Amino acid sequence: MNGDAEECLGASCVPRTERELDRAMLDKTLELAELGRPGARPNPVVGAVLAMPDGTIIATGHHVQRGAAHAERALLEDIVDQVPGDATLYVSLEPCSHHGKTPPCTDIIIERGVTRVVYASGDANPDTAGVGPAKLAAAGIVVERGPTSVERRALQQNAGFHSVHLRGRPYVTAKWAMTTNGRFATGDAERRWISGPESREFVHYLRAGSGAVACGIGTVLADDPQLTVRGPLADRTPVQPARVVYDRSLRIPLDSALVRTAREVPVIVVCSHDASPEAELMLAATGVEVWRAPECGPGDPCIGASSLAMLAERGINDVLLEAGPTLLDAFMEAELVDSLYAFIAPIDAPASEPGLDLDHPLVRAALEQSAQPSGDDAMYHAVLQPAWTFPGATGD
Ligand code: AOF
Ligand code: ZN
């Protein structure tokens, strides 16, 4: 058995056709939820559908932006009359029951006379977890959770949100581009980029959905990156991701692009507990936040769990790790890579260039997946730590 809705044995069980409708409608809520990316960050992306038993969709909604109406409320506020008695409200996340920046969704669901609610995954936020469904059920509403396979996809859709609540740290996605022989540099002064324009545009989409983009000091010294969302997505990204640099001994240059723009988009530099106080003062004067990792001493890459917990405390659910081979390897060794995107360009580079061996566990994890074309590159995506495996996740 795959864990999905059980075989229909008793008189009270839901007929297969109805379950298929539930699955299709929940799939639709997951699609709608994606429209909220990147605006909803750091809130979860959520979609909602109101449908009749014959599959007719009456209304849809999604959570557009933090502080704006939740998906269910956005949908129900658009409906002038009472909801038809036999309609079902489908939501990709359990309806909330708490007062946050917006009022509880349970209130409007009850007010509008909804009789059945089906949701895809639970909400890990302790302010509301489990309370909404109980409140709706107490009001006489039929409340069901969807099939496990949809639930797992819904959890993965908000992996960072669930990660922060259930593991106390952000979800870490490693991204890198390499040549067919695993090199991270072309060795060709004429060719700056390894991956093509389509891949680089996709990386801006990944950045926009992340609360922070991180790299190591080696990348800053070699490439002087900005790590911001640029291009067409920039206007749709209400809050740029923070930039995080793992820089044990505070070598980051004061004239680097990151430091120069630290007052526009936050820069957090993670260093060892004994890094130079003078360097810290100079960086602080430019608006950079220097964070001393308590467990990080000489020779350590300072990537320990405490620095990730610090990012979670700052409302960062997802970290996109755009690091070179050394830091990527350290994260992998520490079992801190949750998912990855690898872009492989159809070129070779001299073996003397830095890179990862093709049998490195990260590269192997990527190459085990089937490739998707991304312009001339091949894109590999692997999930190493699915959100439904987090302790306490509803889909485990
Ligand atoms: C829902 N539907 O569409 C979303 C939910 O500050 P607030 O009021 O926006 O509340 C944010 C919390 O509400 C968030 O942490 C999560 O627990 C839940 N998000 N819930 O019923 C939605 N976005
Ligand atoms: Zn809500």
CSV table of C-alpha atoms and ligand atoms in Angstrom, one decimal:
chain,number,residue,atom,x,y,z
A,1,MET,CA,0.0,0.0,0.0
A,2,ASN,CA,1.4,3.4,-0.9
A,3,GLY,CA,-0.1,5.2,2.2
A,4,ASP,CA,-2.7,7.0,0.1
A,5,ALA,CA,-6.4,6.7,0.8
A,6,GLU,CA,-7.1,3.2,2.0
A,7,GLU,CA,-9.2,0.7,0.1
A,8,CYS,CA,-12.9,1.3,0.3
A,9,LEU,CA,-14.2,-1.2,2.8
A,10,GLY,CA,-17.0,0.3,4.9
A,11,ALA,CA,-20.2,2.1,4.1
A,12,SER,CA,-18.8,5.3,5.4
A,13,CYS,CA,-15.7,5.4,3.2
A,14,VAL,CA,-15.3,7.9,0.4
A,15,PRO,CA,-15.9,6.5,-3.1
A,16,ARG,CA,-12.8,6.4,-5.3
A,17,THR,CA,-14.2,9.0,-7.8
A,18,GLU,CA,-14.6,11.5,-5.1
A,19,ARG,CA,-11.1,10.8,-3.8
A,20,GLU,CA,-9.8,11.4,-7.3
A,21,LEU,CA,-11.6,14.7,-7.4
A,22,ASP,CA,-10.0,15.6,-4.1
A,23,ARG,CA,-6.6,14.8,-5.4
A,24,ALA,CA,-7.1,16.8,-8.5
A,25,MET,CA,-8.3,19.8,-6.6
A,26,LEU,CA,-5.5,19.6,-4.1
A,27,ASP,CA,-3.1,19.5,-7.0
A,28,LYS,CA,-4.7,22.7,-8.2
A,29,THR,CA,-4.2,24.3,-4.8
A,30,LEU,CA,-0.4,23.5,-5.0
A,31,GLU,CA,-0.2,25.0,-8.5
A,32,LEU,CA,-2.0,28.2,-7.3
A,33,ALA,CA,0.3,28.4,-4.2
A,34,GLU,CA,3.3,28.7,-6.5
A,35,LEU,CA,1.9,32.1,-7.7
A,36,GLY,CA,2.8,33.4,-4.3
A,37,ARG,CA,6.5,32.8,-4.8
A,38,PRO,CA,8.5,34.9,-4.1
A,39,GLY,CA,6.1,37.5,-2.7
A,40,ALA,CA,4.8,35.4,0.3
A,41,ARG,CA,8.3,34.9,1.8
A,42,PRO,CA,8.8,34.3,4.7
A,43,ASN,CA,5.2,33.1,4.9
A,44,PRO,CA,4.4,29.7,3.3
A,45,VAL,CA,3.0,29.7,-0.2
A,46,VAL,CA,-0.7,28.6,-0.1
A,47,GLY,CA,-3.4,28.0,-2.7
A,48,ALA,CA,-7.1,27.4,-2.3
A,49,VAL,CA,-10.0,26.2,-4.5
A,50,LEU,CA,-13.7,26.1,-3.9
A,51,ALA,CA,-15.3,23.4,-6.0
A,52,MET,CA,-18.6,21.6,-6.5
A,53,PRO,CA,-18.9,17.7,-6.3
A,54,ASP,CA,-19.0,17.6,-10.2
A,55,GLY,CA,-15.6,19.3,-10.3
A,56,THR,CA,-16.9,22.8,-11.2
A,57,ILE,CA,-14.5,25.4,-9.7
A,58,ILE,CA,-16.4,28.3,-8.2
A,59,ALA,CA,-13.4,30.3,-7.0
A,60,THR,CA,-9.6,30.2,-6.4
A,61,GLY,CA,-7.2,32.1,-4.3
A,62,HIS,CA,-3.6,32.2,-3.1
A,63,HIS,CA,-1.5,34.0,-0.5
A,64,VAL,CA,0.1,36.8,-2.5
A,65,GLN,CA,2.3,38.6,0.0
A,66,ARG,CA,3.1,38.6,3.7
A,67,GLY,CA,0.6,40.7,5.5
A,68,ALA,CA,-2.0,40.2,2.7
A,69,ALA,CA,-5.0,37.9,3.0
A,70,HIS,CA,-4.4,34.2,3.4
A,71,ALA,CA,-5.4,32.0,0.5
A,72,GLU,CA,-8.8,30.9,2.0
A,73,ARG,CA,-9.7,34.5,3.0
A,74,ALA,CA,-8.7,35.9,-0.4
A,75,LEU,CA,-11.0,33.3,-2.0
A,76,LEU,CA,-13.9,33.7,0.4
A,77,GLU,CA,-13.8,37.5,0.4
A,78,ASP,CA,-14.5,37.5,-3.3
A,79,ILE,CA,-17.7,35.5,-2.9
A,80,VAL,CA,-20.6,37.8,-2.3
A,81,ASP,CA,-23.2,35.1,-1.3
A,82,GLN,CA,-23.1,32.2,1.1
A,83,VAL,CA,-21.0,29.3,-0.2
A,84,PRO,CA,-23.2,26.5,-1.8
A,85,GLY,CA,-23.9,23.8,0.8
A,86,ASP,CA,-22.3,21.0,-1.2
A,87,ALA,CA,-19.1,22.8,-2.2
A,88,THR,CA,-15.7,21.8,-0.8
A,89,LEU,CA,-13.0,24.2,0.1
A,90,TYR,CA,-9.6,22.8,-0.8
A,91,VAL,CA,-6.4,24.3,0.7
A,92,SER,CA,-2.8,23.4,0.3
A,93,LEU,CA,-2.1,24.1,4.0
A,94,GLU,CA,-4.2,23.6,7.1
A,95,PRO,CA,-6.4,26.6,7.7
A,96,CYS,CA,-5.0,28.8,10.5
A,97,SER,CA,-6.8,29.7,13.7
A,98,HIS,CA,-4.5,32.4,15.1
A,99,HIS,CA,-4.3,36.2,14.8
A,100,GLY,CA,-1.0,37.0,13.1
A,101,LYS,CA,-0.7,39.9,10.7
A,102,THR,CA,-4.2,38.7,9.4
A,103,PRO,CA,-7.2,37.3,11.2
A,104,PRO,CA,-7.9,33.5,11.6
A,105,CYS,CA,-9.0,31.8,8.4
A,106,THR,CA,-11.2,29.5,10.5
A,107,ASP,CA,-13.5,32.6,11.3
A,108,ILE,CA,-14.3,33.3,7.7
A,109,ILE,CA,-14.7,29.7,6.7
A,110,ILE,CA,-17.3,29.2,9.5
A,111,GLU,CA,-19.0,32.6,8.7
A,112,ARG,CA,-19.4,31.8,5.0
A,113,GLY,CA,-21.1,28.4,5.7
A,114,VAL,CA,-18.5,26.1,4.2
A,115,THR,CA,-19.5,22.5,5.0
A,116,ARG,CA,-16.4,20.5,3.9
A,117,VAL,CA,-12.7,21.4,4.0
A,118,VAL,CA,-9.9,19.2,2.6
A,119,TYR,CA,-6.3,20.3,3.1
A,120,ALA,CA,-3.0,19.0,1.8
A,121,SER,CA,-0.6,19.4,4.7
A,122,GLY,CA,-0.5,20.4,8.3
A,123,ASP,CA,1.0,23.7,9.5
A,124,ALA,CA,4.2,23.4,11.6
A,125,ASN,CA,3.7,26.9,13.1
A,126,PRO,CA,3.2,26.2,16.8
A,127,ASP,CA,0.8,29.3,17.0
A,128,THR,CA,-1.8,27.4,15.0
A,129,ALA,CA,-0.7,23.8,14.3
A,130,GLY,CA,-3.7,21.4,14.6
A,131,VAL,CA,-6.0,24.0,16.1
A,132,GLY,CA,-7.7,25.2,12.9
A,133,PRO,CA,-9.0,21.8,11.8
A,134,ALA,CA,-10.2,21.0,15.4
A,135,LYS,CA,-12.0,24.4,15.5
A,136,LEU,CA,-13.7,23.8,12.1
A,137,ALA,CA,-14.7,20.2,13.1
A,138,ALA,CA,-16.2,21.6,16.4
A,139,ALA,CA,-18.3,24.0,14.2
A,140,GLY,CA,-19.7,20.9,12.4
A,141,ILE,CA,-17.6,21.2,9.3
A,142,VAL,CA,-16.3,18.0,7.7
A,143,VAL,CA,-12.5,18.3,7.7
A,144,GLU,CA,-10.2,15.9,5.9
A,145,ARG,CA,-6.5,15.7,5.1
A,146,GLY,CA,-5.7,14.7,1.5
A,147,PRO,CA,-3.7,11.7,0.3
A,148,THR,CA,-0.2,11.2,1.6
A,149,SER,CA,1.5,11.7,-1.8
A,150,VAL,CA,-0.1,15.2,-2.1
A,151,GLU,CA,0.7,15.9,1.5
A,152,ARG,CA,4.3,15.2,0.9
A,153,ARG,CA,4.5,17.5,-2.1
A,154,ALA,CA,2.7,20.2,-0.1
A,155,LEU,CA,5.3,19.9,2.7
A,156,GLN,CA,8.2,20.0,0.2
A,157,GLN,CA,6.6,23.1,-1.4
A,158,ASN,CA,7.2,24.9,1.9
A,159,ALA,CA,10.2,23.0,3.0
A,160,GLY,CA,12.0,26.0,4.5
A,161,PHE,CA,8.9,27.1,6.5
A,162,HIS,CA,8.5,23.6,7.9
A,163,SER,CA,12.3,23.3,8.5
A,164,VAL,CA,12.5,26.4,10.6
A,165,HIS,CA,9.5,25.3,12.8
A,166,LEU,CA,10.5,21.6,13.1
A,167,ARG,CA,14.3,21.6,12.9
A,168,GLY,CA,15.1,25.2,14.1
A,169,ARG,CA,17.2,25.8,11.0
A,170,PRO,CA,16.6,26.9,7.3
A,171,TYR,CA,16.4,24.5,4.4
A,172,VAL,CA,19.7,24.5,2.6
A,173,THR,CA,19.8,24.2,-1.2
A,174,ALA,CA,23.2,23.9,-2.8
A,175,LYS,CA,23.5,25.3,-6.3
A,176,TRP,CA,26.6,25.1,-8.5
A,177,ALA,CA,27.6,25.1,-12.2
A,178,MET,CA,30.4,23.0,-13.5
A,179,THR,CA,32.0,21.7,-16.6
A,180,THR,CA,31.5,18.1,-17.8
A,181,ASN,CA,34.8,17.3,-16.0
A,182,GLY,CA,33.6,18.8,-12.7
A,183,ARG,CA,35.5,22.1,-12.8
A,184,PHE,CA,34.0,25.3,-11.3
A,185,ALA,CA,36.0,27.6,-13.6
A,186,THR,CA,36.5,27.5,-17.3
A,187,GLY,CA,40.2,28.3,-17.3
A,188,ASP,CA,39.4,30.5,-20.3
A,189,ALA,CA,39.7,34.3,-19.7
A,190,GLU,CA,37.3,34.9,-22.6
A,191,ARG,CA,34.5,32.9,-21.0
A,192,ARG,CA,33.5,34.2,-17.6
A,193,TRP,CA,30.4,32.1,-17.0
A,194,ILE,CA,30.2,28.3,-17.0
A,195,SER,CA,26.4,28.0,-17.4
A,196,GLY,CA,24.3,29.6,-20.1
A,197,PRO,CA,21.8,32.5,-19.8
A,198,GLU,CA,18.8,30.2,-19.2
A,199,SER,CA,20.5,28.5,-16.2
A,200,ARG,CA,21.6,31.9,-14.8
A,201,GLU,CA,18.0,33.2,-15.1
A,202,PHE,CA,16.7,30.2,-13.2
A,203,VAL,CA,19.2,30.9,-10.4
A,204,HIS,CA,17.6,34.3,-10.0
A,205,TYR,CA,14.3,32.5,-9.5
A,206,LEU,CA,15.9,30.3,-6.9
A,207,ARG,CA,17.4,33.4,-5.2
A,208,ALA,CA,14.1,35.2,-5.2
A,209,GLY,CA,12.5,32.3,-3.3
A,210,SER,CA,15.2,32.2,-0.7
A,211,GLY,CA,15.6,34.2,2.5
A,212,ALA,CA,19.3,34.2,2.1
A,213,VAL,CA,22.0,33.5,-0.5
A,214,ALA,CA,25.2,32.3,1.0
A,215,CYS,CA,28.8,31.8,-0.2
A,216,GLY,CA,32.3,31.5,1.2
A,217,ILE,CA,35.1,34.1,1.3
A,218,GLY,CA,36.8,32.3,-1.5
A,219,THR,CA,34.0,33.1,-3.9
A,220,VAL,CA,33.9,36.8,-2.7
A,221,LEU,CA,37.7,37.1,-3.4
A,222,ALA,CA,37.5,35.4,-6.7
A,223,ASP,CA,34.3,36.7,-8.2
A,224,ASP,CA,33.2,39.8,-6.2
A,225,PRO,CA,29.5,38.7,-6.5
A,226,GLN,CA,26.4,40.7,-5.6
A,227,LEU,CA,24.2,37.7,-4.9
A,228,THR,CA,21.0,39.8,-5.5
A,229,VAL,CA,17.9,39.0,-7.5
A,230,ARG,CA,18.2,40.8,-10.8
A,231,GLY,CA,16.4,40.8,-14.2
A,232,PRO,CA,12.6,40.5,-14.7
A,233,LEU,CA,12.0,38.9,-11.3
A,234,ALA,CA,13.5,41.8,-9.3
A,235,ASP,CA,10.3,43.8,-9.4
A,236,ARG,CA,8.3,40.9,-8.1
A,237,THR,CA,10.7,40.3,-5.2
A,238,PRO,CA,9.4,42.6,-2.4
A,239,VAL,CA,12.3,41.8,-0.1
A,240,GLN,CA,15.8,40.9,-1.6
A,241,PRO,CA,17.4,37.8,0.1
A,242,ALA,CA,20.0,38.6,2.7
A,243,ARG,CA,23.6,37.8,1.6
A,244,VAL,CA,25.6,35.6,3.9
A,245,VAL,CA,29.4,35.1,3.7
A,246,TYR,CA,31.3,32.4,5.6
A,247,ASP,CA,34.5,34.2,6.3
A,248,ARG,CA,36.3,32.7,9.3
A,249,SER,CA,38.9,35.4,9.7
A,250,LEU,CA,37.1,38.5,8.3
A,251,ARG,CA,39.0,38.8,5.1
A,252,ILE,CA,36.1,40.3,3.1
A,253,PRO,CA,37.4,43.5,1.4
A,254,LEU,CA,35.7,46.8,2.3
A,255,ASP,CA,35.5,47.6,-1.4
A,256,SER,CA,33.8,44.4,-2.3
A,257,ALA,CA,30.4,44.7,-4.1
A,258,LEU,CA,28.7,43.0,-1.0
A,259,VAL,CA,30.2,45.4,1.5
A,260,ARG,CA,29.5,48.5,-0.6
A,261,THR,CA,25.8,47.6,-0.9
A,262,ALA,CA,25.3,46.3,2.7
A,263,ARG,CA,23.0,49.2,3.6
A,264,GLU,CA,20.7,48.4,0.7
A,265,VAL,CA,20.5,44.6,1.1
A,266,PRO,CA,21.7,43.0,4.4
A,267,VAL,CA,25.1,41.3,4.5
A,268,ILE,CA,25.8,38.9,7.4
A,269,VAL,CA,29.4,37.7,7.7
A,270,VAL,CA,29.9,34.6,9.8
A,271,CYS,CA,33.3,34.4,11.4
A,272,SER,CA,35.1,32.6,14.2
A,273,HIS,CA,34.8,33.7,17.8
A,274,ASP,CA,38.4,35.0,17.8
A,275,ALA,CA,38.3,37.0,14.5
A,276,SER,CA,39.9,40.5,14.6
A,277,PRO,CA,37.8,43.1,16.5
A,278,GLU,CA,39.3,45.9,14.4
A,279,ALA,CA,38.0,44.2,11.2
A,280,GLU,CA,34.6,43.8,12.8
A,281,LEU,CA,34.5,47.5,13.7
A,282,MET,CA,35.3,48.5,10.1
A,283,LEU,CA,32.7,46.2,8.6
A,284,ALA,CA,30.1,47.2,11.2
A,285,ALA,CA,30.7,50.9,10.1
A,286,THR,CA,29.6,49.9,6.6
A,287,GLY,CA,26.4,48.3,7.7
A,288,VAL,CA,27.6,44.7,7.6
A,289,GLU,CA,26.4,42.4,10.4
A,290,VAL,CA,29.3,40.4,11.8
A,291,TRP,CA,28.2,37.2,13.6
A,292,ARG,CA,30.8,35.2,15.6
A,293,ALA,CA,30.0,31.5,15.5
A,294,PRO,CA,30.6,30.3,19.1
A,295,GLU,CA,31.8,26.9,18.1
A,296,CYS,CA,34.0,28.0,15.3
A,297,GLY,CA,37.8,28.1,15.9
A,298,PRO,CA,40.9,28.1,13.8
A,299,GLY,CA,40.8,26.0,10.6
A,300,ASP,CA,37.0,25.6,10.9
A,301,PRO,CA,34.7,26.7,8.0
A,302,CYS,CA,32.3,28.1,10.6
A,303,ILE,CA,29.3,26.4,9.0
A,304,GLY,CA,28.0,24.8,12.2
A,305,ALA,CA,24.4,24.4,13.1
A,306,SER,CA,24.5,27.6,15.3
A,307,SER,CA,25.0,29.9,12.3
A,308,LEU,CA,22.0,28.3,10.6
A,309,ALA,CA,19.9,28.7,13.8
A,310,MET,CA,20.9,32.3,13.8
A,311,LEU,CA,19.6,32.7,10.2
A,312,ALA,CA,16.3,31.0,11.2
A,313,GLU,CA,15.9,33.5,14.1
A,314,ARG,CA,16.2,36.3,11.5
A,315,GLY,CA,13.2,34.9,9.6
A,316,ILE,CA,15.3,33.1,7.0
A,317,ASN,CA,13.6,29.9,6.0
A,318,ASP,CA,15.6,29.0,2.9
A,319,VAL,CA,19.3,29.4,2.2
A,320,LEU,CA,20.6,29.1,-1.3
A,321,LEU,CA,24.2,28.0,-1.0
A,322,GLU,CA,26.1,29.4,-4.1
A,323,ALA,CA,29.5,28.2,-2.9
A,324,GLY,CA,32.7,26.9,-4.3
A,325,PRO,CA,33.9,23.3,-4.0
A,326,THR,CA,35.5,23.7,-0.6
A,327,LEU,CA,32.4,25.1,1.2
A,328,LEU,CA,30.1,22.8,-0.7
A,329,ASP,CA,32.1,19.9,0.5
A,330,ALA,CA,32.1,21.1,4.1
A,331,PHE,CA,28.3,21.5,4.0
A,332,MET,CA,27.9,18.0,2.5
A,333,GLU,CA,30.3,16.5,5.1
A,334,ALA,CA,28.2,18.1,7.9
A,335,GLU,CA,25.0,16.7,6.4
A,336,LEU,CA,23.7,20.2,6.0
A,337,VAL,CA,22.7,20.1,2.3
A,338,ASP,CA,19.0,19.4,2.0
A,339,SER,CA,18.6,19.7,-1.8
A,340,LEU,CA,20.7,20.7,-4.8
A,341,TYR,CA,20.6,22.1,-8.3
A,342,ALA,CA,23.6,21.3,-10.4
A,343,PHE,CA,24.1,22.9,-13.9
A,344,ILE,CA,26.5,21.0,-16.1
A,345,ALA,CA,27.7,23.0,-19.2
A,346,PRO,CA,28.8,21.1,-22.3
A,347,ILE,CA,32.5,22.2,-22.0
A,348,ASP,CA,35.6,20.8,-20.5
A,349,ALA,CA,38.2,22.8,-18.4
A,350,PRO,CA,41.8,22.1,-17.5
A,351,ALA,CA,41.9,19.6,-14.6
A,352,SER,CA,44.0,22.2,-12.7
A,353,GLU,CA,40.9,24.4,-12.2
A,354,PRO,CA,39.1,24.0,-8.8
A,355,GLY,CA,36.1,21.7,-8.8
A,356,LEU,CA,34.5,18.5,-7.4
A,357,ASP,CA,35.5,15.0,-8.5
A,358,LEU,CA,32.7,13.3,-10.4
A,359,ASP,CA,32.5,10.7,-7.7
A,360,HIS,CA,32.0,13.3,-4.9
A,361,PRO,CA,28.8,12.5,-3.0
A,362,LEU,CA,27.2,15.8,-4.1
A,363,VAL,CA,27.9,15.2,-7.7
A,364,ARG,CA,26.9,11.6,-7.5
A,365,ALA,CA,23.6,12.7,-5.9
A,366,ALA,CA,23.0,15.1,-8.7
A,367,LEU,CA,23.9,12.7,-11.5
A,368,GLU,CA,21.7,10.0,-10.2
A,369,GLN,CA,18.7,12.2,-11.2
A,370,SER,CA,17.5,12.6,-14.8
A,371,ALA,CA,18.7,15.8,-16.4
A,372,GLN,CA,16.4,18.5,-17.6
A,373,PRO,CA,17.6,20.7,-20.4
A,374,SER,CA,18.4,24.3,-19.5
A,375,GLY,CA,19.5,26.0,-22.7
A,376,ASP,CA,22.8,24.2,-23.7
A,377,ASP,CA,23.3,23.0,-20.1
A,378,ALA,CA,21.9,20.0,-18.2
A,379,MET,CA,20.1,20.8,-14.9
A,380,TYR,CA,20.0,18.2,-12.2
A,381,HIS,CA,17.9,18.6,-9.1
A,382,ALA,CA,18.0,16.2,-6.1
A,383,VAL,CA,16.2,16.4,-2.8
A,384,LEU,CA,18.4,14.8,-0.2
A,385,GLN,CA,16.3,15.6,2.8
A,386,PRO,CA,12.6,15.7,2.0
A,387,ALA,CA,10.5,17.9,4.2
A,388,TRP,CA,8.1,15.1,5.1
A,389,THR,CA,11.1,13.4,7.0
A,390,PHE,CA,11.5,16.3,9.4
A,391,PRO,CA,10.7,15.2,13.0
A,392,GLY,CA,7.1,15.9,13.7
A,393,ALA,CA,6.2,16.6,10.0
A,394,THR,CA,2.6,15.5,9.3
A,395,GLY,CA,3.5,13.4,6.2
A,396,ASP,CA,6.0,11.0,7.8
B,1,AOF,C1,-3.5,29.8,6.1
B,1,AOF,N1,-3.5,30.2,4.9
B,1,AOF,O1,-2.7,31.3,3.1
B,1,AOF,C2,-1.3,31.1,4.9
B,1,AOF,C3,-1.2,30.6,6.3
B,1,AOF,O2,1.0,36.8,10.0
B,1,AOF,P1,-0.1,36.0,9.2
B,1,AOF,O3,-1.5,36.4,9.7
B,1,AOF,O4,0.0,36.2,7.7
B,1,AOF,O5,0.1,34.5,9.6
B,1,AOF,C4,1.2,33.8,9.1
B,1,AOF,C5,1.1,32.3,9.5
B,1,AOF,O6,-0.2,31.8,9.0
B,1,AOF,C6,2.1,31.5,8.9
B,1,AOF,O7,3.3,31.4,9.7
B,1,AOF,C7,1.4,30.1,8.8
B,1,AOF,O8,1.4,29.5,10.0
B,1,AOF,C8,0.0,30.5,8.4
B,1,AOF,N2,-0.1,30.7,7.0
B,1,AOF,N3,-2.3,29.9,6.8
B,1,AOF,O9,-4.4,29.3,6.7
B,1,AOF,C9,-2.5,30.9,4.2
B,1,AOF,N4,-0.3,31.7,4.4
B,2,ZN,ZN,-4.9,31.6,7.6
